[in-house]
Amino acid sequence: MKTFRPVVITGQGWLLPPGVELRQFHPQATAPAAEFAPARLRDFAAGDYVRDPKVLRAMNRLFQVAAAAAVLAMRDAGFQLARDLTGAGHDPARCGTAVAMSEISPLTQNLLDAVIACSPGGRFDLAAFGEIARHQLHPFRRLTMLPNMAAAHISLLFGLQGPSYTLDSGITAGMQAIREAYWAIAGDKADLMVCEAADSPENALRRAATQEAAGALVLEAEASAQARQARILARVRAQPEYPCTAPVSGSCAAPAAGSLLAVLASLCEIGLDPPQSLPGLELFPPASTAETVSSLTPREGRA
Amino acid sequence: MSPDGQRRVVITGMGVLSPLGHDPRALWQSLAAGQSGIGPVEHLSLAPFRSRVGGAVRNFNPRQFIADPKSFKLMTRSVRLGVAAAESAIAASGWKAGADDNFRLASLVGSPGHAGERDELLPGLEQAWREGELNLEAFGERGISVTNPLWLLKSLANIVLYFVSLKLGAQGYNANYCMSGAGGIMAIGEGARAIASNRADLAVAGGYESLLDEERLESFERSGLLVLESGEDATASRPFDRDRRGFVPGEGGAFVVLEELGHARQRGAHIWAEVLGFGLANPGRAQAPFAGHESTAAFSSAMQSALGEARLDAWELNAIFAHGLGTPHADRCEAEAIKQCLTARAAYVPVTAVKSLSGNLAAGSGPLEVIAAVGSLQADGPGVPAIANCRHPDPDLGLDLVRGRARAGQCQKVLINSASLSGATASLVLGGIEA
């Protein structure tokens, strides 16, 4: 039987709008975040996280918020810059990203403005659109809005050359990003993975309904974390089949980030007995050594 | 994919809806004959564009492939192509529902993300768009009544994953990868890993996408990524040619059924190929802006990871099914990476590029090329197909490019590359399997 490597969490970061607290994303929250009116981050300055103005210009607000959470989590794990990874003994080719995005529609405000302006009676006129686009829309807009551009930006910031995943499965995507990162490390395909999920009303149609929020975790092979004497926040164990449910109180307001924020909220409870359990994922206190992931026998009797 | 302690994963079913045919055999015949799927697009007017060709799926009748026509109202054209390919793969595998624990059935899809149809939304938006903002009150009063009530469901990014899981009854491992050009092959690679590491017994995996969308084409054309030649020239897609100018947009879907070897043998399934290795990589450093972010390092790293997982030396490869996008930058990066991986052997391993005949199907291209590669592993297969339109191979690339006619013979080990414009790169190694 193949032995899978233990995986730990060594960094965390999140950004929430005023009036919303992380604990409200906990699966058992008594005042869940979903009950709050959608709001945007206050005083968010992307330049505090991404210093290169050229890189910032290539990011829309959603990607800036996602990058900010990832930077916070990486700083929390002890990595300020790309060179800190190699300095800590990490091979960049074994460091990657797993990102949850929700409905990255390219329907940005200026694009929708242009589309509607050239659709009299609700019928799209391509020739008219071409004329408007030539003067008002950036030719590279489609490249900057590729769903996996957030992962690409994070990879560039920290020089991550390993696996890269971008998932969009609505409110389950945050949990699935953690799952992909977990199995990449457990299966010895990576040593460190930055998991992140973000919601921002970049999509003009969702502006009135989306909570701006982002969360990020740094997952690391336990052996790598121990070798660099990193602070270990928790040990992680994923169930083999990982059902596709999302346990999350705040997920309606923050579709992509909600479930990852639920993990972060649960992480705050770590140290309690029993371990924090989310669908498909369990968090254990760092001191526990009883849990291993060496056996992945299929569960029975559920057909 | 059978390192110590891991289970072997095989391909037992394939389905494809592509510009080159509606089933794997038709695809292989088109490839063997060098018959291009690139030409005028019937369902979309390309008149305002400088290039008026695309890789469209012709004569597509979803009723021939999708069992439940009632579901059509929830599907855009590209979603239908994806679902049709997945259902075809399941049917071709001979797998029957009921024999497996549903929690051991996996479904993985490489998708474009948001799937909505713009034109269905426009009448409602026109009623409710005020100074660059959607006015919800106005939309509720006047917009909703003229908007397709199913628009939201149709637009869900994971809608093909939903239909595939439903068809399979799958309740286990699942993922909807929005990784552009790399997504489809990632679905296959990660599906194989899930089976190899005993997280699933059977997976349906693949991808779909359409780049034949006016707004997207306007952006790509001005970005310099599309072939900009005028007219309706089927020779526009020229990967690895000295005069390559960009990609030709296409559409399609391709899926495979993956199974643990013992599971497949137990039910008497026909085994087409074995998944031997999979690798993923990212550039991790900035490339030439807006030329696409593909990188030599990412191609090389993904290929080496896949070969490492397969425990193969590069010289053991019989062919490489390249990403072969046809942009000057991407082809140069990939060729350099192949030379890095294969060293002196690079001049002797045949390299082909299916996109020269199919166009760029984005997330659908990787799985299409996997099925093309499976063909090269068959005794009665098409061999290694020729790269179309490569009349003047780029002398700087130094590869054994297959030109003119298909290279006959049955391959034993082949490698397939895929990449996203963002630079994420995936490689898959397939092998034949003894009877």
XYZ file of C-alpha atoms in Angstrom:
738
model
C 0.000 0.000 0.000
C 1.289 3.398 -0.971
C 2.147 5.587 2.009
C 0.999 9.177 1.821
C 2.945 11.979 3.390
C 1.558 13.932 6.346
C 0.409 17.445 5.470
C 0.351 20.470 7.766
C -0.850 24.068 7.645
C 1.878 26.628 8.211
C 0.284 29.890 7.104
C -3.083 31.630 7.032
C -4.435 34.931 5.831
C -7.784 36.533 5.140
C -9.465 39.799 4.231
C -13.049 40.588 5.199
C -15.228 43.685 4.898
C -16.032 45.790 7.956
C -18.586 44.216 10.254
C -17.875 40.653 9.156
C -15.770 38.399 11.335
C -14.026 35.171 10.471
C -15.922 33.186 13.115
C -19.138 33.903 11.221
C -17.921 31.563 8.499
C -17.598 28.688 10.969
C -19.906 25.791 10.048
C -21.645 26.118 13.421
C -21.726 29.907 13.511
C -24.679 31.314 15.411
C -24.643 34.548 13.378
C -23.479 33.365 9.964
C -21.883 35.710 7.480
C -24.570 34.887 4.947
C -26.948 37.108 6.932
C -24.834 40.189 6.342
C -25.438 42.577 3.504
C -22.828 42.382 0.756
C -19.982 44.777 1.380
C -16.576 45.611 -0.008
C -13.266 45.687 1.785
C -12.479 49.020 3.425
C -9.206 50.813 2.753
C -7.901 47.953 0.642
C -4.655 49.031 -1.002
C -3.370 46.343 -3.336
C 0.008 48.043 -3.379
C 0.515 46.969 0.244
C 0.738 43.394 -0.998
C 1.929 43.602 -4.591
C 4.675 46.164 -4.996
C 5.258 46.067 -8.749
C 2.894 48.607 -10.379
C 3.156 46.820 -13.733
C 1.937 43.606 -12.147
C -0.837 45.470 -10.363
C -2.063 47.012 -13.592
C -2.433 43.545 -15.107
C -4.710 42.466 -12.230
C -8.371 43.242 -11.835
C -9.774 43.827 -8.348
C -10.683 40.140 -7.858
C -7.156 39.007 -8.588
C -5.715 41.762 -6.378
C -7.828 40.624 -3.433
C -6.868 37.003 -4.054
C -3.189 37.899 -4.251
C -3.405 39.928 -1.039
C -4.767 36.970 0.953
C -2.096 34.702 -0.484
C 0.622 37.201 0.410
C -0.721 37.391 3.980
C -0.691 33.596 4.292
C 2.796 33.309 2.843
C 4.061 36.020 5.202
C 2.428 34.132 8.066
C 4.303 31.019 6.950
C 7.567 32.968 6.968
C 7.927 33.794 3.280
C 8.154 37.468 2.359
C 9.736 37.047 -1.039
C 10.374 34.372 -3.643
C 13.951 33.954 -2.489
C 12.747 33.071 1.025
C 11.360 29.813 -0.390
C 14.678 28.668 -1.755
C 16.398 30.028 1.340
C 14.222 27.718 3.426
C 15.258 24.760 1.326
C 12.216 24.586 -0.951
C 12.547 23.667 -4.621
C 10.324 26.135 -6.576
C 9.395 23.318 -8.973
C 7.726 21.554 -6.011
C 5.787 24.600 -4.826
C 2.425 25.404 -6.388
C -1.006 26.977 -6.133
C -4.592 25.805 -5.795
C -7.146 28.541 -6.344
C -10.919 28.617 -6.031
C -12.755 31.081 -8.195
C -16.455 31.484 -8.660
C -18.097 32.393 -11.908
C -15.279 34.401 -13.390
C -17.486 35.830 -16.015
C -15.777 38.289 -18.308
C -18.815 40.545 -17.942
C -16.899 43.441 -16.482
C -18.573 46.788 -16.276
C -16.891 48.406 -19.262
C -17.392 45.304 -21.395
C -21.065 45.159 -20.532
C -21.342 48.871 -21.240
C -19.929 48.258 -24.704
C -22.047 45.167 -25.362
C -25.261 46.878 -24.333
C -24.430 50.016 -26.295
C -24.197 47.974 -29.481
C -27.196 45.747 -28.851
C -30.237 47.816 -29.778
C -33.400 45.875 -29.096
C -31.353 43.210 -27.339
C -29.624 42.086 -30.553
C -25.835 42.089 -30.556
C -24.311 43.985 -33.497
C -20.780 42.701 -34.007
C -19.689 45.447 -36.409
C -20.821 48.151 -33.964
C -19.147 46.295 -31.109
C -15.883 46.095 -33.020
C -15.915 49.848 -33.497
C -16.612 50.544 -29.812
C -14.141 47.910 -28.647
C -11.379 49.395 -30.770
C -11.648 52.668 -28.881
C -12.852 51.690 -25.416
C -11.758 48.149 -24.587
C -8.310 46.793 -23.953
C -7.316 44.223 -26.592
C -5.779 41.985 -23.944
C -8.876 41.929 -21.740
C -9.499 38.253 -22.436
C -5.998 37.291 -21.388
C -6.200 39.261 -18.172
C -9.529 37.617 -17.349
C -8.495 34.013 -17.911
C -9.920 32.041 -14.968
C -6.492 30.782 -13.990
C -4.812 34.189 -14.047
C -5.109 34.555 -10.250
C -3.033 31.397 -9.838
C -0.580 32.685 -12.424
C -0.160 35.982 -10.562
C 0.481 34.230 -7.229
C 2.953 31.918 -8.915
C 4.799 34.904 -10.333
C 4.875 36.736 -6.997
C 6.566 33.848 -5.218
C 8.270 32.082 -8.115
C 6.108 28.981 -7.726
C 6.872 26.610 -10.601
C 5.026 23.506 -9.433
C 1.434 22.331 -9.938
C -1.253 24.930 -10.484
C -4.979 24.317 -10.072
C -7.911 26.646 -10.593
C -11.296 25.246 -9.677
C -14.777 26.595 -10.120
C -17.512 24.457 -8.643
C -19.493 27.160 -6.909
C -19.441 27.036 -3.132
C -17.471 23.789 -2.975
C -14.499 25.204 -4.845
C -12.664 26.477 -1.750
C -12.724 23.032 -0.157
C -11.707 21.444 -3.428
C -8.723 23.766 -3.720
C -7.539 22.521 -0.314
C -8.140 18.944 -1.439
C -6.059 19.379 -4.600
C -3.249 20.952 -2.584
C -3.486 18.213 0.022
C -3.206 15.374 -2.492
C -0.426 17.101 -4.420
C 1.627 17.125 -1.204
C 0.441 13.801 0.237
C 1.158 12.122 -3.099
C 4.673 13.613 -3.201
C 4.052 15.822 -6.246
C 4.697 19.014 -4.277
C 6.149 20.145 -0.944
C 4.277 23.416 -0.513
C 0.983 24.658 -1.913
C -0.683 28.042 -1.540
C -4.477 27.600 -1.397
C -6.576 30.643 -1.932
C -10.127 31.658 -2.650
C -11.560 35.078 -3.291
C -14.773 36.850 -4.131
C -14.976 40.375 -5.418
C -17.726 41.979 -7.464
C -15.640 42.224 -10.608
C -18.514 40.690 -12.495
C -20.901 43.585 -13.034
C -23.949 41.347 -12.749
C -23.007 40.155 -9.288
C -22.017 43.479 -7.846
C -25.176 43.793 -5.812
C -24.980 40.308 -4.314
C -21.385 39.421 -3.563
C -19.489 39.793 -0.323
C -15.930 40.835 -0.996
C -13.758 38.376 0.901
C -10.640 36.289 0.502
C -8.861 33.585 2.422
C -5.622 31.686 1.959
C -3.742 28.820 3.546
C -0.223 27.506 3.122
C -0.106 23.719 3.120
C 3.248 22.044 3.490
C 4.677 18.570 3.773
C 5.212 17.999 7.480
C 8.799 16.949 6.851
C 9.522 20.215 4.976
C 7.902 22.285 7.695
C 9.853 20.529 10.396
C 13.099 20.849 8.459
C 12.746 24.639 8.329
C 11.426 24.725 11.902
C 8.179 26.321 10.778
C 5.320 27.012 13.144
C 2.710 24.341 12.462
C -0.869 25.532 12.878
C -2.574 22.203 12.314
C -2.277 18.826 10.686
C -4.672 18.048 7.863
C -6.223 14.817 6.738
C -8.470 14.499 3.702
C -10.861 11.646 3.122
C -10.043 9.651 0.021
C -13.216 10.225 -1.966
C -13.918 13.707 -0.630
C -17.638 14.245 -1.188
C -18.568 17.453 -2.904
C -20.531 19.141 -0.160
C -19.898 22.574 1.278
C -20.629 22.993 4.967
C -20.442 26.646 4.994
C -22.571 29.253 6.620
C -21.172 32.183 4.686
C -20.935 30.556 1.304
C -23.998 32.211 -0.169
C -22.499 35.648 0.324
C -18.959 34.653 -0.639
C -19.400 31.757 -3.062
C -15.767 30.882 -3.689
C -14.115 32.035 -0.482
C -16.827 30.880 1.935
C -15.731 27.289 2.335
C -12.038 28.161 2.613
C -12.937 30.787 5.216
C -14.842 28.053 7.057
C -11.621 26.070 7.239
C -9.815 29.151 8.510
C -12.536 29.694 11.124
C -12.238 26.059 12.171
C -8.503 26.469 12.356
C -9.036 29.065 15.065
C -10.765 26.360 17.110
C -7.870 23.963 16.762
C -6.690 22.465 20.003
C -10.213 21.617 21.037
C -11.349 18.054 21.377
C -12.601 16.495 19.133
C -10.659 17.653 16.067
C -12.378 20.042 13.698
C -14.239 18.080 11.089
C -15.514 19.456 7.805
C -16.929 17.385 4.957
C -13.994 15.524 3.540
C -11.427 17.308 5.666
C -10.252 17.039 9.266
C -7.972 19.361 11.179
C -5.894 18.126 14.099
C -3.874 20.042 16.652
C -0.206 20.204 15.724
C 0.802 18.254 18.820
C -1.190 15.193 17.812
C 0.908 12.461 16.344
C -1.688 9.744 16.419
C -3.130 10.418 12.990
C -1.513 9.115 9.850
C -2.650 8.973 6.286
C -1.014 5.708 5.473
C -4.184 3.736 4.892
C -6.721 4.614 2.270
C -9.040 1.670 2.332
C -12.254 2.360 0.434
C -15.267 2.883 2.620
C -17.912 0.231 2.357
C -21.648 -0.103 2.381
C -22.559 3.183 0.785
C -23.476 2.137 -2.723
C 1.123 5.255 -13.435
C 2.229 2.276 -11.455
C 5.054 3.195 -9.137
C 5.426 1.075 -6.033
C 2.173 0.582 -4.242
C 0.079 2.396 -6.847
C -2.588 0.897 -9.021
C -2.445 0.795 -12.817
C -4.879 3.004 -14.728
C -6.184 2.278 -18.205
C -8.402 3.944 -20.791
C -11.485 1.896 -21.624
C -13.729 4.363 -23.414
C -13.396 7.460 -25.566
C -15.805 10.035 -26.951
C -15.092 13.016 -29.133
C -17.044 15.758 -30.858
C -14.536 17.702 -32.892
C -13.908 19.438 -36.193
C -12.135 16.213 -37.213
C -14.981 13.826 -36.521
C -17.674 12.716 -34.127
C -16.019 9.560 -32.819
C -12.458 8.328 -32.262
C -12.303 6.253 -35.461
C -13.432 9.205 -37.570
C -10.837 11.357 -35.813
C -8.085 8.854 -36.532
C -9.136 8.605 -40.189
C -9.056 12.391 -40.581
C -5.630 12.526 -38.970
C -4.264 9.706 -41.126
C -5.566 11.366 -44.288
C -4.449 14.842 -43.239
C -8.004 16.028 -43.705
C -8.444 19.440 -42.115
C -11.377 20.406 -39.929
C -10.642 24.074 -40.440
C -12.891 26.053 -42.732
C -15.847 28.413 -42.831
C -18.021 28.420 -39.706
C -21.689 27.886 -40.464
C -23.219 28.802 -37.125
C -21.361 32.088 -36.628
C -20.680 35.022 -38.911
C -16.975 35.755 -39.053
C -17.386 38.368 -41.764
C -16.089 41.305 -39.665
C -12.843 39.481 -38.838
C -9.711 39.386 -40.939
C -9.540 35.611 -40.636
C -12.786 33.910 -41.403
C -11.989 30.286 -40.663
C -12.445 28.182 -37.603
C -12.453 24.602 -36.395
C -16.201 24.095 -36.095
C -17.988 20.834 -35.338
C -20.072 20.250 -38.439
C -23.424 18.479 -38.669
C -23.675 18.237 -34.887
C -26.997 16.756 -33.818
C -26.970 16.454 -30.019
C -29.881 14.004 -30.109
C -27.534 11.388 -31.545
C -25.338 11.549 -28.458
C -27.260 12.834 -25.446
C -29.854 10.487 -24.039
C -32.138 13.053 -22.408
C -33.233 15.760 -24.868
C -35.170 17.524 -22.097
C -31.854 18.672 -20.704
C -30.988 20.576 -23.914
C -32.691 23.701 -22.619
C -30.016 23.889 -19.922
C -27.147 23.588 -22.372
C -25.344 26.032 -24.605
C -23.797 24.674 -27.808
C -20.377 24.150 -26.243
C -21.900 22.438 -23.188
C -23.777 20.095 -25.527
C -20.498 19.263 -27.235
C -18.950 18.420 -23.864
C -21.852 16.357 -22.600
C -22.145 14.553 -25.946
C -18.457 13.606 -25.848
C -18.701 12.392 -22.240
C -21.835 10.322 -22.854
C -20.218 8.846 -25.966
C -17.172 7.836 -23.923
C -19.316 6.177 -21.252
C -21.341 4.305 -23.886
C -18.204 3.191 -25.724
C -16.675 1.831 -22.520
C -19.518 -0.623 -22.082
C -19.761 0.325 -18.409
C -23.153 -0.275 -16.851
C -24.564 1.525 -13.841
C -25.203 -0.410 -10.664
C -22.077 -2.499 -10.373
C -19.985 0.068 -8.518
C -20.088 2.006 -5.277
C -21.128 5.475 -6.479
C -18.639 7.038 -4.078
C -15.847 5.299 -6.006
C -16.940 6.874 -9.311
C -15.212 10.128 -10.197
C -15.876 12.855 -12.723
C -13.403 15.528 -13.752
C -13.888 18.231 -16.357
C -11.686 20.865 -17.914
C -14.045 23.717 -18.687
C -13.956 27.344 -19.782
C -15.699 28.501 -16.614
C -18.709 30.743 -17.050
C -20.956 29.158 -19.681
C -23.783 31.655 -20.184
C -25.084 32.870 -23.488
C -24.749 36.605 -23.799
C -27.595 37.040 -26.258
C -30.136 35.522 -23.881
C -29.293 38.125 -21.279
C -29.186 41.227 -23.443
C -32.914 42.034 -23.662
C -33.207 41.988 -19.868
C -30.068 43.995 -19.350
C -31.170 46.616 -21.801
C -34.176 47.225 -19.574
C -32.125 47.561 -16.406
C -28.718 49.015 -17.261
C -28.370 52.479 -15.769
C -25.156 54.460 -16.046
C -22.924 51.431 -16.113
C -24.670 49.603 -13.293
C -27.271 46.881 -13.166
C -30.335 48.378 -11.510
C -31.857 45.436 -9.684
C -35.198 47.160 -9.201
C -35.547 47.842 -12.906
C -34.341 44.334 -13.706
C -36.999 42.882 -11.401
C -39.736 45.048 -12.872
C -38.950 44.783 -16.579
C -35.830 42.737 -17.192
C -36.755 39.402 -15.693
C -39.825 38.962 -17.878
C -37.699 39.088 -21.049
C -34.812 36.964 -19.736
C -34.640 33.209 -20.088
C -35.394 31.987 -16.543
C -32.849 29.216 -17.029
C -30.059 31.639 -17.882
C -28.401 31.366 -14.484
C -28.413 27.560 -14.492
C -27.094 27.515 -18.061
C -24.247 29.788 -17.072
C -22.897 27.658 -14.212
C -19.220 26.969 -14.727
C -19.530 23.335 -13.655
C -22.634 22.424 -15.629
C -20.906 19.740 -17.724
C -19.529 18.238 -14.515
C -23.121 18.108 -13.281
C -24.377 16.271 -16.354
C -21.419 13.886 -16.431
C -21.835 13.042 -12.739
C -25.561 12.569 -13.253
C -25.046 10.182 -16.169
C -22.498 8.203 -14.217
C -24.260 8.400 -10.871
C -20.903 9.570 -9.575
C -20.778 10.775 -5.978
C -17.047 10.551 -5.455
C -14.025 12.579 -6.414
C -14.893 15.435 -8.735
C -13.331 18.588 -10.066
C -14.069 21.353 -12.527
C -10.727 22.734 -13.662
C -10.831 26.193 -15.218
C -7.311 26.071 -16.591
C -7.953 27.182 -20.183
C -5.884 25.086 -22.597
C -4.427 22.862 -19.861
C -7.735 22.016 -18.160
C -8.803 18.984 -20.180
C -5.562 17.078 -19.895
C -5.381 17.997 -16.192
C -8.774 16.358 -15.727
C -7.434 13.153 -17.271
C -4.168 13.252 -15.337
C -5.786 13.971 -11.994
C -8.479 11.366 -12.656
C -5.747 8.813 -13.269
C -4.011 9.854 -10.047
C -7.243 9.514 -8.086
C -7.576 5.923 -9.333
C -3.892 5.118 -8.920
C -3.954 6.265 -5.293
C -7.153 4.324 -4.561
C -9.465 7.294 -4.229
C -11.662 6.026 -7.078
C -12.113 2.953 -9.279
C -13.478 4.585 -12.416
C -13.443 8.157 -13.690
C -14.887 10.015 -16.639
C -12.484 12.801 -17.511
C -11.976 15.259 -20.329
C -12.702 18.769 -21.438
C -14.656 21.002 -23.753
C -14.638 24.600 -24.904
C -15.507 26.855 -27.780
C -13.430 29.811 -28.836
C -15.940 30.579 -31.579
C -17.423 33.556 -29.792
C -17.496 36.981 -31.406
C -16.476 38.991 -28.362
C -13.616 36.655 -27.537
C -12.419 36.607 -31.145
C -12.387 40.414 -31.216
C -10.099 40.418 -28.197
C -7.857 37.598 -29.413
C -7.557 39.102 -32.876
C -6.368 42.427 -31.489
C -4.058 40.607 -29.052
C -2.149 39.150 -31.973
C -2.845 35.564 -30.931
C -5.064 34.677 -33.881
C -3.958 34.079 -37.425
C -4.726 37.374 -39.114
C -4.661 36.348 -42.730
C -7.673 37.348 -44.723
C -9.964 34.963 -46.473
C -11.016 31.417 -45.780
C -7.735 29.605 -45.926
C -7.742 26.138 -44.355
C -3.953 26.276 -44.184
C -4.001 29.060 -41.602
C -2.938 26.875 -38.665
C 0.798 26.196 -39.077
C 2.408 24.937 -35.866
C 6.217 24.790 -35.965
C 6.304 26.351 -39.428
C 8.696 29.193 -40.108
C 5.689 31.330 -41.095
C 3.368 30.455 -38.221
C 1.279 33.449 -37.212
C -1.096 32.332 -34.466
C -3.865 29.891 -33.718
C -7.165 29.214 -35.416
C -10.152 29.193 -33.010
C -12.135 26.000 -32.716
C -14.689 24.164 -30.628
C -15.250 20.667 -29.353
C -15.221 18.224 -26.504
C -13.358 15.003 -25.793
C -13.618 12.618 -22.830
C -12.172 9.283 -21.780
C -13.201 6.624 -19.285
C -10.366 5.754 -16.913
C -10.357 2.569 -14.847
C -8.193 0.630 -12.510
C -6.705 -2.213 -14.559
C -8.220 -5.026 -12.481
C -11.623 -3.326 -12.488
C -11.513 -3.089 -16.277
C -10.407 -6.692 -16.753
C -13.015 -7.978 -14.336
C -15.844 -6.565 -16.407
C -14.202 -7.562 -19.700
C -13.703 -4.019 -20.945
C -11.644 -3.309 -24.043
C -8.414 -1.628 -22.960
C -7.095 1.032 -25.320
C -4.091 2.345 -23.453
C -2.485 2.773 -20.053
C -1.846 6.094 -18.342
C 1.786 5.902 -17.285
C 2.638 9.363 -16.027
C 1.400 12.891 -15.527
C 3.188 16.140 -14.794
C 2.156 19.713 -14.032
C 4.221 22.878 -13.984
C 3.937 26.626 -13.946
C 6.335 29.268 -15.310
C 6.838 30.969 -11.938
C 8.476 33.903 -13.647
C 7.221 36.535 -16.042
C 7.239 35.877 -19.765
C 6.852 38.272 -22.652
C 3.676 40.122 -21.720
C 0.575 39.371 -23.754
C 2.332 37.028 -26.167
C 0.944 34.250 -24.020
C 2.770 33.185 -20.878
C 3.938 29.756 -22.014
C 7.479 29.015 -20.917
C 10.250 26.616 -21.811
C 10.836 25.864 -18.123
C 7.191 24.915 -17.521
C 7.013 22.690 -20.610
C 10.268 21.035 -19.645
C 9.329 20.558 -15.999
C 5.915 19.078 -16.835
C 7.441 16.674 -19.358
C 10.148 15.573 -16.944
C 7.612 15.057 -14.152
C 5.418 12.942 -16.405
C 8.372 10.890 -17.629
C 9.585 10.498 -14.060
C 6.219 9.272 -12.884
C 6.147 6.833 -15.811
C 9.705 5.781 -14.976
C 10.706 6.265 -18.578
C 13.779 7.719 -20.138
C 13.030 10.240 -22.826
C 14.633 8.017 -25.463
C 11.910 5.430 -24.868
C 9.247 7.737 -26.332
C 8.013 6.859 -29.816
C 6.225 10.154 -30.438
C 5.275 13.494 -28.932
C 1.825 14.957 -29.512
C 2.824 18.567 -28.984
C 0.673 21.402 -27.714
C 1.677 23.017 -31.040
C -0.440 26.132 -30.643
C 1.009 27.831 -33.713
C 2.012 31.120 -32.094
C 5.680 32.015 -32.583
C 6.270 32.234 -28.817
C 4.504 29.054 -27.640
C 6.024 26.804 -30.325
C 9.515 28.127 -29.658
C 9.160 27.479 -25.901
C 7.818 23.976 -26.442
C 10.499 23.048 -28.984
C 13.246 24.232 -26.626
C 11.722 22.180 -23.808
C 11.537 19.055 -25.968
C 15.209 19.471 -26.822
C 16.065 19.941 -23.149
C 14.214 16.778 -22.179
C 15.272 14.582 -25.051
C 18.785 16.023 -25.554
C 20.459 14.290 -28.507
C 17.406 12.069 -28.993
C 15.248 15.131 -29.846
C 16.146 14.890 -33.521
C 14.794 11.318 -33.708
C 11.472 11.369 -31.797
C 8.609 12.270 -34.138
C 6.713 15.373 -33.072
C 3.227 16.120 -34.342
C 0.666 18.883 -33.761
C -3.019 18.027 -34.071
C -4.067 21.690 -33.857
C -2.777 22.128 -37.408
C -5.878 20.208 -38.503
C -8.373 20.857 -35.703
C -7.669 24.433 -34.639
C -7.459 25.375 -30.974
C -10.257 23.854 -28.880
C -8.724 25.261 -25.657
C -9.809 22.946 -22.800
C -11.095 20.472 -25.401
C -7.798 20.218 -27.250
C -5.788 18.248 -24.677
C -8.273 15.371 -24.448
C -8.693 15.411 -28.247
C -4.935 15.005 -28.583
C -4.961 12.240 -25.953
C -7.459 10.323 -28.098
C -5.334 11.007 -31.182
C -2.336 9.630 -29.281
C -4.300 6.533 -28.231
C -4.792 5.926 -31.954
C -1.046 5.829 -32.497
C -0.811 3.030 -29.901
C -3.177 0.743 -31.857
C -1.961 -1.909 -34.295
C -4.565 -0.723 -36.801
C -4.257 2.931 -35.872
C -3.235 5.911 -37.991
C 0.349 6.025 -36.736
C 1.722 9.435 -35.897
C -0.232 11.993 -37.912
C 1.536 14.624 -39.969
C 1.538 18.301 -39.048
C -0.498 20.011 -41.718
C 0.737 23.189 -43.383
C 4.267 22.836 -42.069
C 5.828 23.511 -45.463
C 8.795 25.404 -44.154
C 9.718 23.920 -40.790
C 11.306 26.470 -38.541
C 15.010 25.625 -38.890
C 15.734 26.943 -35.404
C 13.572 24.347 -33.700
C 15.685 21.241 -34.412
C 12.929 18.670 -34.058
C 11.834 15.630 -36.049
C 8.586 17.204 -37.213
C 6.211 14.760 -38.930
C 5.385 16.319 -42.275
C 3.770 15.296 -45.515
C 2.152 12.045 -44.485
C 1.490 10.158 -41.256
C 4.387 8.155 -39.847
C 3.204 4.546 -40.013
C 3.772 1.993 -37.274
C 2.443 1.228 -33.836
C 3.837 3.318 -30.994
C 4.510 1.871 -27.550
C 4.988 5.038 -25.495
C 3.814 8.548 -26.357
C 3.743 11.894 -24.587
C 1.093 14.607 -24.927
C 1.609 18.277 -23.981
C -0.986 20.929 -23.184
C -0.652 24.489 -21.960
C -2.763 27.429 -20.969
C -2.132 30.931 -22.274
C -1.377 31.782 -18.632
C 1.562 29.356 -18.802
C 0.223 26.436 -16.739
C 1.464 23.305 -18.480
C 0.500 19.628 -18.296
C 2.054 16.515 -19.810
C 0.673 12.998 -19.980
C 2.481 9.781 -20.908
C 0.486 6.904 -22.395
C 1.550 3.380 -23.220
C 0.128 0.405 -25.035
C -0.949 -2.525 -22.936
C -0.380 -6.200 -23.469
C -3.445 -8.309 -24.134
